[in-house]
C-alpha cells in the first residue's frame, strides 16, 4: 500500500517536472529563434 502511494506520488512529481521543463524549453527556444531572426534580418 505504502509503496504504491510512493510510486504514484513519484510519477506525478516526474510529470510535473517534465511539464515545467517543457514550458521553459519552449520559451527559451522561441527567444533564441527571435534573437536569430533579429540578427539575420537586422
Short mmCIF file of C-alpha atoms in Angstrom, two decimals:
data_model
loop_
_atom_site.label_atom_id
_atom_site.label_comp_id
_atom_site.label_asym_id
_atom_site.label_seq_id
_atom_site.Cartn_x
_atom_site.Cartn_y
_atom_site.Cartn_z
CA UNK A 1 0.00 0.00 0.00
CA UNK A 2 2.69 2.46 1.04
CA UNK A 3 4.87 1.51 -1.91
CA UNK A 4 2.07 2.14 -4.42
CA UNK A 5 1.35 5.55 -2.88
CA UNK A 6 5.05 6.40 -3.11
CA UNK A 7 5.14 5.27 -6.75
CA UNK A 8 2.08 7.34 -7.68
CA UNK A 9 3.44 10.46 -5.98
CA UNK A 10 6.80 9.94 -7.69
CA UNK A 11 5.15 9.63 -11.12
CA UNK A 12 3.13 12.80 -10.52
CA UNK A 13 6.30 14.59 -9.41
CA UNK A 14 8.17 13.44 -12.53
CA UNK A 15 5.29 14.51 -14.80
CA UNK A 16 5.18 17.99 -13.26
CA UNK A 17 8.95 18.38 -13.72
CA UNK A 18 8.67 17.34 -17.37
CA UNK A 19 5.82 19.80 -17.95
CA UNK A 20 7.70 22.68 -16.30
CA UNK A 21 10.89 21.91 -18.21
CA UNK A 22 8.91 21.64 -21.45
CA UNK A 23 7.40 25.09 -20.93
CA UNK A 24 10.78 26.59 -20.07
CA UNK A 25 12.43 24.93 -23.07
CA UNK A 26 9.71 26.17 -25.44
CA UNK A 27 10.11 29.71 -24.14
CA UNK A 28 13.90 29.62 -24.41
CA UNK A 29 13.71 28.12 -27.92
CA UNK A 30 11.29 30.85 -29.00
CA UNK A 31 13.56 33.50 -27.52
CA UNK A 32 16.57 32.07 -29.34
CA UNK A 33 14.64 31.94 -32.62
CA UNK A 34 13.51 35.56 -32.27
CA UNK A 35 17.08 36.65 -31.45
CA UNK A 36 18.40 34.83 -34.53
CA UNK A 37 15.68 36.38 -36.70
CA UNK A 38 16.55 39.84 -35.40
CA UNK A 39 20.28 39.38 -36.03
CA UNK A 40 19.77 37.88 -39.51
CA UNK A 41 17.18 40.42 -40.66
CA UNK A 42 18.63 43.37 -38.72
#
